[in-house]
mmCIF file of C-alpha atoms in Angstrom:
data_model
loop_
_atom_site.group_PDB
_atom_site.id
_atom_site.type_symbol
_atom_site.label_atom_id
_atom_site.label_comp_id
_atom_site.label_asym_id
_atom_site.label_seq_id
_atom_site.Cartn_x
_atom_site.Cartn_y
_atom_site.Cartn_z
ATOM 1 C CA SER A 272 87.251 83.694 95.776
ATOM 2 C CA GLY A 273 89.045 86.715 94.431
ATOM 3 C CA TRP A 274 86.994 88.905 92.137
ATOM 4 C CA GLY A 275 87.442 92.350 90.738
ATOM 5 C CA ALA A 276 84.817 94.604 89.208
ATOM 6 C CA VAL A 277 81.224 93.928 90.266
ATOM 7 C CA ALA A 278 77.902 95.397 89.158
ATOM 8 C CA ALA A 279 75.733 97.386 91.564
ATOM 9 C CA ASP A 280 72.544 95.828 92.977
ATOM 10 C CA THR A 281 73.481 92.376 91.691
ATOM 11 C CA LEU A 282 73.199 88.961 93.352
ATOM 12 C CA TYR A 283 76.523 87.082 93.323
ATOM 13 C CA PRO A 284 77.161 83.448 94.249
ATOM 14 C CA SER A 285 80.371 82.331 95.905
ATOM 15 C CA SER A 286 81.787 78.828 96.085
ATOM 16 C CA ASP A 287 85.206 77.557 97.099
ATOM 17 C CA TRP A 288 86.742 74.901 99.316
ATOM 18 C CA SER A 289 88.232 75.323 102.766
ATOM 19 C CA ARG A 290 89.399 73.470 105.844
ATOM 20 C CA ALA A 291 90.075 75.090 109.199
ATOM 21 C CA THR A 292 90.873 74.184 112.787
ATOM 22 C CA ALA A 293 88.625 77.035 114.003
ATOM 23 C CA SER A 294 85.212 78.079 112.695
ATOM 24 C CA PRO A 295 85.666 80.600 109.846
ATOM 25 C CA GLN A 296 83.224 83.300 108.813
ATOM 26 C CA LEU A 297 82.417 83.738 105.107
ATOM 27 C CA VAL A 298 82.326 87.476 104.325
ATOM 28 C CA ALA A 299 82.014 89.562 101.140
ATOM 29 C CA GLU A 300 84.207 92.648 101.019
ATOM 30 C CA VAL A 301 82.793 95.333 98.721
ATOM 31 C CA THR A 302 84.502 98.556 97.673
ATOM 32 C CA ALA A 303 82.220 101.411 96.586
ATOM 33 C CA THR A 304 82.897 103.801 93.726
ATOM 34 C CA ASN A 305 84.052 106.406 96.298
ATOM 35 C CA GLY A 306 86.567 103.960 97.829
ATOM 36 C CA THR A 307 84.569 103.127 100.965
ATOM 37 C CA VAL A 308 84.945 99.472 101.999
ATOM 38 C CA SER A 309 82.096 97.489 103.564
ATOM 39 C CA TRP A 310 81.600 93.870 104.552
ATOM 40 C CA ILE A 311 78.578 91.633 104.089
ATOM 41 C CA TRP A 312 78.405 88.590 106.394
ATOM 42 C CA LEU A 313 77.384 85.458 104.488
ATOM 43 C CA LYS A 314 77.577 82.626 107.037
ATOM 44 C CA SER A 315 79.543 80.814 109.733
ATOM 45 C CA LEU A 316 81.324 77.676 108.586
ATOM 46 C CA PRO A 317 82.161 74.726 110.815
ATOM 47 C CA ALA A 318 85.711 73.848 111.726
ATOM 48 C CA ALA A 319 86.659 70.849 109.580
ATOM 49 C CA THR A 320 89.853 68.867 109.051
ATOM 50 C CA GLY A 321 88.604 67.699 105.648
ATOM 51 C CA TRP A 322 87.896 69.932 102.664
ATOM 52 C CA THR A 323 84.423 71.506 102.853
ATOM 53 C CA ASN A 324 82.564 73.374 100.094
ATOM 54 C CA ALA A 325 81.928 76.918 101.321
ATOM 55 C CA THR A 326 79.014 78.478 99.442
ATOM 56 C CA GLY A 327 77.009 81.643 99.871
ATOM 57 C CA THR A 328 75.333 84.523 98.047
ATOM 58 C CA PHE A 329 75.229 88.269 98.526
ATOM 59 C CA THR A 330 73.762 91.308 96.797
ATOM 60 C CA THR A 331 76.058 94.224 96.102
ATOM 61 C CA PRO A 332 75.040 97.701 97.278
ATOM 62 C CA ALA A 333 74.001 100.403 94.785
ATOM 63 C CA THR A 334 77.468 102.001 94.909
ATOM 64 C CA ALA A 335 79.512 98.788 94.501
ATOM 65 C CA ALA A 336 82.526 98.823 92.200
ATOM 66 C CA ARG A 337 84.755 95.928 93.341
ATOM 67 C CA GLY A 338 84.301 92.853 95.482
ATOM 68 C CA THR A 339 85.802 89.667 96.828
ATOM 69 C CA VAL A 340 84.818 86.941 99.295
ATOM 70 C CA LEU A 341 86.964 86.252 102.365
ATOM 71 C CA HIS A 342 87.228 83.549 105.020
ATOM 72 C CA LEU A 343 87.930 85.091 108.436
ATOM 73 C CA LEU A 344 88.972 83.262 111.583
ATOM 74 C CA THR A 345 87.657 84.790 114.809
ATOM 75 C CA ALA A 346 89.800 82.504 116.997
ATOM 76 C CA ASN A 347 93.331 81.122 116.834
ATOM 77 C CA GLY A 348 93.676 78.368 114.275
ATOM 78 C CA THR A 349 94.718 77.501 110.757
ATOM 79 C CA LEU A 350 92.778 77.980 107.524
ATOM 80 C CA ASP A 351 93.412 76.595 104.029
ATOM 81 C CA THR A 352 91.365 77.604 100.985
ATOM 82 C CA ASP A 353 91.302 76.345 97.435
#
Protein backbone atom coordinates (compact mmCIF):
# COMPACT_ATOMS: atom_id res chain seq x y z
CA SER A 1 0.00 0.00 0.00
CA GLY A 2 1.83 3.08 -1.16
CA TRP A 3 0.82 6.28 0.56
CA GLY A 4 2.29 9.73 0.71
CA ALA A 5 1.56 12.46 3.23
CA VAL A 6 0.23 11.31 6.60
CA ALA A 7 -1.03 13.19 9.65
CA ALA A 8 0.81 13.00 12.97
CA ASP A 9 -0.67 10.95 15.84
CA THR A 10 -3.25 9.34 13.56
CA LEU A 11 -4.45 5.73 13.36
CA TYR A 12 -4.18 4.34 9.81
CA PRO A 13 -5.59 1.07 8.47
CA SER A 14 -3.81 -0.95 5.81
CA SER A 15 -5.27 -3.62 3.57
CA ASP A 16 -3.91 -5.30 0.46
CA TRP A 17 -3.47 -8.78 -0.96
CA SER A 18 -0.34 -10.89 -1.04
CA ARG A 19 0.99 -14.38 -1.62
CA ALA A 20 4.45 -15.55 -0.64
CA THR A 21 6.54 -18.71 -0.44
CA ALA A 22 8.11 -17.45 2.82
CA SER A 23 6.42 -15.73 5.76
CA PRO A 24 6.38 -11.95 5.15
CA GLN A 25 6.33 -9.24 7.79
CA LEU A 26 3.88 -6.35 7.43
CA VAL A 27 5.68 -3.11 8.35
CA ALA A 28 4.81 0.61 8.19
CA GLU A 29 7.64 2.88 7.09
CA VAL A 30 7.23 6.43 8.39
CA THR A 31 9.33 9.45 7.46
CA ALA A 32 9.42 12.30 9.99
CA THR A 33 9.38 15.99 9.15
CA ASN A 34 13.18 16.07 9.72
CA GLY A 35 13.73 13.20 7.25
CA THR A 36 14.34 10.46 9.84
CA VAL A 37 12.88 7.10 8.76
CA SER A 38 11.38 4.64 11.25
CA TRP A 39 9.52 1.36 10.96
CA ILE A 40 6.48 0.12 12.86
CA TRP A 41 5.98 -3.67 12.88
CA LEU A 42 2.34 -4.58 12.24
CA LYS A 43 2.28 -8.40 12.08
CA SER A 44 3.74 -11.61 10.67
CA LEU A 45 1.82 -13.10 7.77
CA PRO A 46 1.77 -16.79 6.89
CA ALA A 47 3.37 -18.12 3.74
CA ALA A 48 0.53 -18.81 1.30
CA THR A 49 0.36 -19.93 -2.32
CA GLY A 50 -3.11 -18.39 -2.67
CA TRP A 51 -3.94 -14.70 -2.36
CA THR A 52 -4.36 -13.64 1.28
CA ASN A 53 -5.78 -10.34 2.59
CA ALA A 54 -3.05 -8.63 4.61
CA THR A 55 -4.56 -6.15 7.06
CA GLY A 56 -3.18 -4.13 9.93
CA THR A 57 -3.29 -0.76 11.68
CA PHE A 58 -0.67 1.61 13.04
CA THR A 59 -0.52 5.03 14.68
CA THR A 60 1.88 7.57 13.25
CA PRO A 61 4.36 9.28 15.57
CA ALA A 62 4.00 12.97 16.48
CA THR A 63 6.61 13.97 13.88
CA ALA A 64 5.24 11.90 10.96
CA ALA A 65 5.12 13.47 7.51
CA ARG A 66 5.02 10.55 5.04
CA GLY A 67 4.26 6.86 5.24
CA THR A 68 3.78 3.60 3.40
CA VAL A 69 3.22 -0.05 4.30
CA LEU A 70 5.70 -2.72 3.18
CA HIS A 71 5.83 -6.51 3.03
CA LEU A 72 9.29 -7.78 3.98
CA LEU A 73 10.62 -11.30 3.54
CA THR A 74 13.07 -12.41 6.23
CA ALA A 75 13.99 -15.61 4.36
CA ASN A 76 14.57 -16.56 0.73
CA GLY A 77 11.36 -16.77 -1.23
CA THR A 78 9.02 -14.98 -3.58
CA LEU A 79 6.39 -12.36 -2.77
CA ASP A 80 3.56 -10.95 -4.89
CA THR A 81 1.33 -8.07 -3.76
CA ASP A 82 -1.76 -6.52 -5.25
